[in-house]
């Protein structure tokens, strides 16, 4: 089963990479962009068809390694 985990900074956490991209886009004339946030997508290939078990296992992975839960939110897409 392919699982994607989207990790991004929590609202209110400074995102310097997003700010830099936003500034660069504005300098290129893309004035309709009002904000940019940068995150990451982690793709996992897990040998199981049990969605609930996979979700539980990936949640454990997120809480222990894949996301810094103090400053980041994550979303698991099965």
mmCIF file with all atom_site columns, N, CA, C and O in Angstrom, residues 3-31:
data_model
loop_
_atom_site.group_PDB
_atom_site.id
_atom_site.type_symbol
_atom_site.label_atom_id
_atom_site.label_alt_id
_atom_site.label_comp_id
_atom_site.label_asym_id
_atom_site.label_entity_id
_atom_site.label_seq_id
_atom_site.pdbx_PDB_ins_code
_atom_site.Cartn_x
_atom_site.Cartn_y
_atom_site.Cartn_z
_atom_site.occupancy
_atom_site.B_iso_or_equiv
_atom_site.pdbx_formal_charge
_atom_site.auth_seq_id
_atom_site.auth_comp_id
_atom_site.auth_asym_id
_atom_site.auth_atom_id
_atom_site.pdbx_PDB_model_num
ATOM 1   N N  . UNK A 1 3  ? 1.456  4.998  0.883   1.00 0.00 ? 3  UNK A N  1
ATOM 2   C CA . UNK A 1 3  ? 0.963  5.971  1.864   1.00 0.00 ? 3  UNK A CA 1
ATOM 3   C C  . UNK A 1 3  ? 1.764  7.255  1.696   1.00 0.00 ? 3  UNK A C  1
ATOM 4   O O  . UNK A 1 3  ? 2.987  7.214  1.589   1.00 0.00 ? 3  UNK A O  1
ATOM 5   N N  . UNK A 1 4  ? 1.056  8.370  1.646   1.00 0.00 ? 4  UNK A N  1
ATOM 6   C CA . UNK A 1 4  ? 1.727  9.662  1.620   1.00 0.00 ? 4  UNK A CA 1
ATOM 7   C C  . UNK A 1 4  ? 1.489  10.370 2.948   1.00 0.00 ? 4  UNK A C  1
ATOM 8   O O  . UNK A 1 4  ? 0.381  10.337 3.478   1.00 0.00 ? 4  UNK A O  1
ATOM 9   N N  . UNK A 1 5  ? 2.532  10.980 3.427   1.00 0.00 ? 5  UNK A N  1
ATOM 10  C CA . UNK A 1 5  ? 2.444  11.790 4.647   1.00 0.00 ? 5  UNK A CA 1
ATOM 11  C C  . UNK A 1 5  ? 2.823  13.209 4.279   1.00 0.00 ? 5  UNK A C  1
ATOM 12  O O  . UNK A 1 5  ? 3.914  13.454 3.772   1.00 0.00 ? 5  UNK A O  1
ATOM 13  N N  . UNK A 1 6  ? 1.900  14.127 4.467   1.00 0.00 ? 6  UNK A N  1
ATOM 14  C CA . UNK A 1 6  ? 2.174  15.549 4.234   1.00 0.00 ? 6  UNK A CA 1
ATOM 15  C C  . UNK A 1 6  ? 2.539  16.180 5.564   1.00 0.00 ? 6  UNK A C  1
ATOM 16  O O  . UNK A 1 6  ? 1.788  16.068 6.535   1.00 0.00 ? 6  UNK A O  1
ATOM 17  N N  . UNK A 1 7  ? 3.683  16.827 5.599   1.00 0.00 ? 7  UNK A N  1
ATOM 18  C CA . UNK A 1 7  ? 4.160  17.486 6.810   1.00 0.00 ? 7  UNK A CA 1
ATOM 19  C C  . UNK A 1 7  ? 4.353  18.958 6.500   1.00 0.00 ? 7  UNK A C  1
ATOM 20  O O  . UNK A 1 7  ? 4.966  19.313 5.490   1.00 0.00 ? 7  UNK A O  1
ATOM 21  N N  . UNK A 1 8  ? 3.782  19.795 7.329   1.00 0.00 ? 8  UNK A N  1
ATOM 22  C CA . UNK A 1 8  ? 3.964  21.239 7.147   1.00 0.00 ? 8  UNK A CA 1
ATOM 23  C C  . UNK A 1 8  ? 3.993  21.921 8.505   1.00 0.00 ? 8  UNK A C  1
ATOM 24  O O  . UNK A 1 8  ? 3.522  21.368 9.504   1.00 0.00 ? 8  UNK A O  1
ATOM 25  N N  . UNK A 1 9  ? 4.564  23.123 8.495   1.00 0.00 ? 9  UNK A N  1
ATOM 26  C CA . UNK A 1 9  ? 4.658  23.882 9.734   1.00 0.00 ? 9  UNK A CA 1
ATOM 27  C C  . UNK A 1 9  ? 3.266  24.254 10.232  1.00 0.00 ? 9  UNK A C  1
ATOM 28  O O  . UNK A 1 9  ? 2.364  24.533 9.437   1.00 0.00 ? 9  UNK A O  1
ATOM 29  N N  . UNK A 1 10 ? 3.110  24.259 11.533  1.00 0.00 ? 10 UNK A N  1
ATOM 30  C CA . UNK A 1 10 ? 1.837  24.678 12.125  1.00 0.00 ? 10 UNK A CA 1
ATOM 31  C C  . UNK A 1 10 ? 1.605  26.161 11.860  1.00 0.00 ? 10 UNK A C  1
ATOM 32  O O  . UNK A 1 10 ? 2.557  26.932 11.715  1.00 0.00 ? 10 UNK A O  1
ATOM 33  N N  . UNK A 1 11 ? 0.362  26.533 11.832  1.00 0.00 ? 11 UNK A N  1
ATOM 34  C CA . UNK A 1 11 ? -0.002 27.927 11.662  1.00 0.00 ? 11 UNK A CA 1
ATOM 35  C C  . UNK A 1 11 ? 0.660  28.759 12.759  1.00 0.00 ? 11 UNK A C  1
ATOM 36  O O  . UNK A 1 11 ? 0.664  28.376 13.929  1.00 0.00 ? 11 UNK A O  1
ATOM 37  N N  . UNK A 1 12 ? 1.239  29.870 12.360  1.00 0.00 ? 12 UNK A N  1
ATOM 38  C CA . UNK A 1 12 ? 1.863  30.766 13.318  1.00 0.00 ? 12 UNK A CA 1
ATOM 39  C C  . UNK A 1 12 ? 3.352  30.530 13.511  1.00 0.00 ? 12 UNK A C  1
ATOM 40  O O  . UNK A 1 12 ? 4.031  31.328 14.151  1.00 0.00 ? 12 UNK A O  1
ATOM 41  N N  . UNK A 1 13 ? 3.863  29.424 12.964  1.00 0.00 ? 13 UNK A N  1
ATOM 42  C CA . UNK A 1 13 ? 5.302  29.140 13.056  1.00 0.00 ? 13 UNK A CA 1
ATOM 43  C C  . UNK A 1 13 ? 5.989  29.831 11.870  1.00 0.00 ? 13 UNK A C  1
ATOM 44  O O  . UNK A 1 13 ? 5.530  29.723 10.730  1.00 0.00 ? 13 UNK A O  1
ATOM 45  N N  . UNK A 1 14 ? 7.068  30.541 12.138  1.00 0.00 ? 14 UNK A N  1
ATOM 46  C CA . UNK A 1 14 ? 7.796  31.241 11.093  1.00 0.00 ? 14 UNK A CA 1
ATOM 47  C C  . UNK A 1 14 ? 8.291  30.256 10.034  1.00 0.00 ? 14 UNK A C  1
ATOM 48  O O  . UNK A 1 14 ? 8.888  29.237 10.365  1.00 0.00 ? 14 UNK A O  1
ATOM 49  N N  . UNK A 1 15 ? 8.041  30.574 8.771   1.00 0.00 ? 15 UNK A N  1
ATOM 50  C CA . UNK A 1 15 ? 8.421  29.719 7.648   1.00 0.00 ? 15 UNK A CA 1
ATOM 51  C C  . UNK A 1 15 ? 9.365  30.516 6.745   1.00 0.00 ? 15 UNK A C  1
ATOM 52  O O  . UNK A 1 15 ? 8.942  31.098 5.742   1.00 0.00 ? 15 UNK A O  1
ATOM 53  N N  . UNK A 1 16 ? 10.665 30.570 7.074   1.00 0.00 ? 16 UNK A N  1
ATOM 54  C CA . UNK A 1 16 ? 11.590 31.386 6.282   1.00 0.00 ? 16 UNK A CA 1
ATOM 55  C C  . UNK A 1 16 ? 11.700 30.938 4.829   1.00 0.00 ? 16 UNK A C  1
ATOM 56  O O  . UNK A 1 16 ? 11.851 31.769 3.926   1.00 0.00 ? 16 UNK A O  1
ATOM 57  N N  . UNK A 1 17 ? 11.607 29.642 4.577   1.00 0.00 ? 17 UNK A N  1
ATOM 58  C CA . UNK A 1 17 ? 11.679 29.146 3.195   1.00 0.00 ? 17 UNK A CA 1
ATOM 59  C C  . UNK A 1 17 ? 10.454 29.608 2.405   1.00 0.00 ? 17 UNK A C  1
ATOM 60  O O  . UNK A 1 17 ? 10.564 30.034 1.258   1.00 0.00 ? 17 UNK A O  1
ATOM 61  N N  . UNK A 1 18 ? 9.301  29.545 3.026   1.00 0.00 ? 18 UNK A N  1
ATOM 62  C CA . UNK A 1 18 ? 8.086  30.022 2.375   1.00 0.00 ? 18 UNK A CA 1
ATOM 63  C C  . UNK A 1 18 ? 8.144  31.517 2.106   1.00 0.00 ? 18 UNK A C  1
ATOM 64  O O  . UNK A 1 18 ? 7.723  31.991 1.043   1.00 0.00 ? 18 UNK A O  1
ATOM 65  N N  . UNK A 1 19 ? 8.672  32.260 3.078   1.00 0.00 ? 19 UNK A N  1
ATOM 66  C CA . UNK A 1 19 ? 8.801  33.715 2.893   1.00 0.00 ? 19 UNK A CA 1
ATOM 67  C C  . UNK A 1 19 ? 9.758  34.033 1.754   1.00 0.00 ? 19 UNK A C  1
ATOM 68  O O  . UNK A 1 19 ? 9.505  34.951 0.959   1.00 0.00 ? 19 UNK A O  1
ATOM 69  N N  . UNK A 1 20 ? 10.866 33.300 1.650   1.00 0.00 ? 20 UNK A N  1
ATOM 70  C CA . UNK A 1 20 ? 11.832 33.533 0.575   1.00 0.00 ? 20 UNK A CA 1
ATOM 71  C C  . UNK A 1 20 ? 11.213 33.246 -0.787  1.00 0.00 ? 20 UNK A C  1
ATOM 72  O O  . UNK A 1 20 ? 11.405 34.012 -1.744  1.00 0.00 ? 20 UNK A O  1
ATOM 73  N N  . UNK A 1 21 ? 10.467 32.160 -0.883  1.00 0.00 ? 21 UNK A N  1
ATOM 74  C CA . UNK A 1 21 ? 9.808  31.821 -2.155  1.00 0.00 ? 21 UNK A CA 1
ATOM 75  C C  . UNK A 1 21 ? 8.759  32.870 -2.490  1.00 0.00 ? 21 UNK A C  1
ATOM 76  O O  . UNK A 1 21 ? 8.647  33.305 -3.646  1.00 0.00 ? 21 UNK A O  1
ATOM 77  N N  . UNK A 1 22 ? 8.006  33.296 -1.484  1.00 0.00 ? 22 UNK A N  1
ATOM 78  C CA . UNK A 1 22 ? 6.991  34.320 -1.706  1.00 0.00 ? 22 UNK A CA 1
ATOM 79  C C  . UNK A 1 22 ? 7.629  35.598 -2.240  1.00 0.00 ? 22 UNK A C  1
ATOM 80  O O  . UNK A 1 22 ? 7.161  36.174 -3.226  1.00 0.00 ? 22 UNK A O  1
ATOM 81  N N  . UNK A 1 23 ? 8.711  36.011 -1.599  1.00 0.00 ? 23 UNK A N  1
ATOM 82  C CA . UNK A 1 23 ? 9.412  37.221 -2.033  1.00 0.00 ? 23 UNK A CA 1
ATOM 83  C C  . UNK A 1 23 ? 9.910  37.050 -3.472  1.00 0.00 ? 23 UNK A C  1
ATOM 84  O O  . UNK A 1 23 ? 9.780  37.974 -4.300  1.00 0.00 ? 23 UNK A O  1
ATOM 85  N N  . UNK A 1 24 ? 10.488 35.894 -3.788  1.00 0.00 ? 24 UNK A N  1
ATOM 86  C CA . UNK A 1 24 ? 11.003 35.660 -5.139  1.00 0.00 ? 24 UNK A CA 1
ATOM 87  C C  . UNK A 1 24 ? 9.878  35.681 -6.176  1.00 0.00 ? 24 UNK A C  1
ATOM 88  O O  . UNK A 1 24 ? 10.044 36.245 -7.270  1.00 0.00 ? 24 UNK A O  1
ATOM 89  N N  . UNK A 1 25 ? 8.750  35.091 -5.840  1.00 0.00 ? 25 UNK A N  1
ATOM 90  C CA . UNK A 1 25 ? 7.620  35.091 -6.781  1.00 0.00 ? 25 UNK A CA 1
ATOM 91  C C  . UNK A 1 25 ? 7.131  36.509 -7.030  1.00 0.00 ? 25 UNK A C  1
ATOM 92  O O  . UNK A 1 25 ? 6.827  36.883 -8.178  1.00 0.00 ? 25 UNK A O  1
ATOM 93  N N  . UNK A 1 26 ? 7.062  37.299 -5.968  1.00 0.00 ? 26 UNK A N  1
ATOM 94  C CA . UNK A 1 26 ? 6.635  38.698 -6.137  1.00 0.00 ? 26 UNK A CA 1
ATOM 95  C C  . UNK A 1 26 ? 7.624  39.458 -7.016  1.00 0.00 ? 26 UNK A C  1
ATOM 96  O O  . UNK A 1 26 ? 7.219  40.250 -7.873  1.00 0.00 ? 26 UNK A O  1
ATOM 97  N N  . UNK A 1 27 ? 8.914  39.196 -6.824  1.00 0.00 ? 27 UNK A N  1
ATOM 98  C CA . UNK A 1 27 ? 9.915  39.895 -7.628  1.00 0.00 ? 27 UNK A CA 1
ATOM 99  C C  . UNK A 1 27 ? 9.858  39.485 -9.091  1.00 0.00 ? 27 UNK A C  1
ATOM 100 O O  . UNK A 1 27 ? 10.318 40.213 -9.963  1.00 0.00 ? 27 UNK A O  1
ATOM 101 N N  . UNK A 1 28 ? 9.297  38.312 -9.367  1.00 0.00 ? 28 UNK A N  1
ATOM 102 C CA . UNK A 1 28 ? 9.123  37.843 -10.746 1.00 0.00 ? 28 UNK A CA 1
ATOM 103 C C  . UNK A 1 28 ? 7.794  38.311 -11.342 1.00 0.00 ? 28 UNK A C  1
ATOM 104 O O  . UNK A 1 28 ? 7.450  37.946 -12.466 1.00 0.00 ? 28 UNK A O  1
ATOM 105 N N  . UNK A 1 29 ? 7.053  39.080 -10.575 1.00 0.00 ? 29 UNK A N  1
ATOM 106 C CA . UNK A 1 29 ? 5.816  39.652 -11.092 1.00 0.00 ? 29 UNK A CA 1
ATOM 107 C C  . UNK A 1 29 ? 4.562  38.853 -10.792 1.00 0.00 ? 29 UNK A C  1
ATOM 108 O O  . UNK A 1 29 ? 3.494  39.169 -11.291 1.00 0.00 ? 29 UNK A O  1
ATOM 109 N N  . UNK A 1 30 ? 4.668  37.834 -9.977  1.00 0.00 ? 30 UNK A N  1
ATOM 110 C CA . UNK A 1 30 ? 3.487  37.023 -9.626  1.00 0.00 ? 30 UNK A CA 1
ATOM 111 C C  . UNK A 1 30 ? 2.808  37.668 -8.423  1.00 0.00 ? 30 UNK A C  1
ATOM 112 O O  . UNK A 1 30 ? 2.821  37.127 -7.305  1.00 0.00 ? 30 UNK A O  1
ATOM 113 N N  . UNK A 1 31 ? 2.218  38.801 -8.642  1.00 0.00 ? 31 UNK A N  1
ATOM 114 C CA . UNK A 1 31 ? 1.652  39.590 -7.551  1.00 0.00 ? 31 UNK A CA 1
ATOM 115 C C  . UNK A 1 31 ? 0.348  39.036 -6.982  1.00 0.00 ? 31 UNK A C  1
ATOM 116 O O  . UNK A 1 31 ? -0.125 39.519 -5.961  1.00 0.00 ? 31 UNK A O  1
#
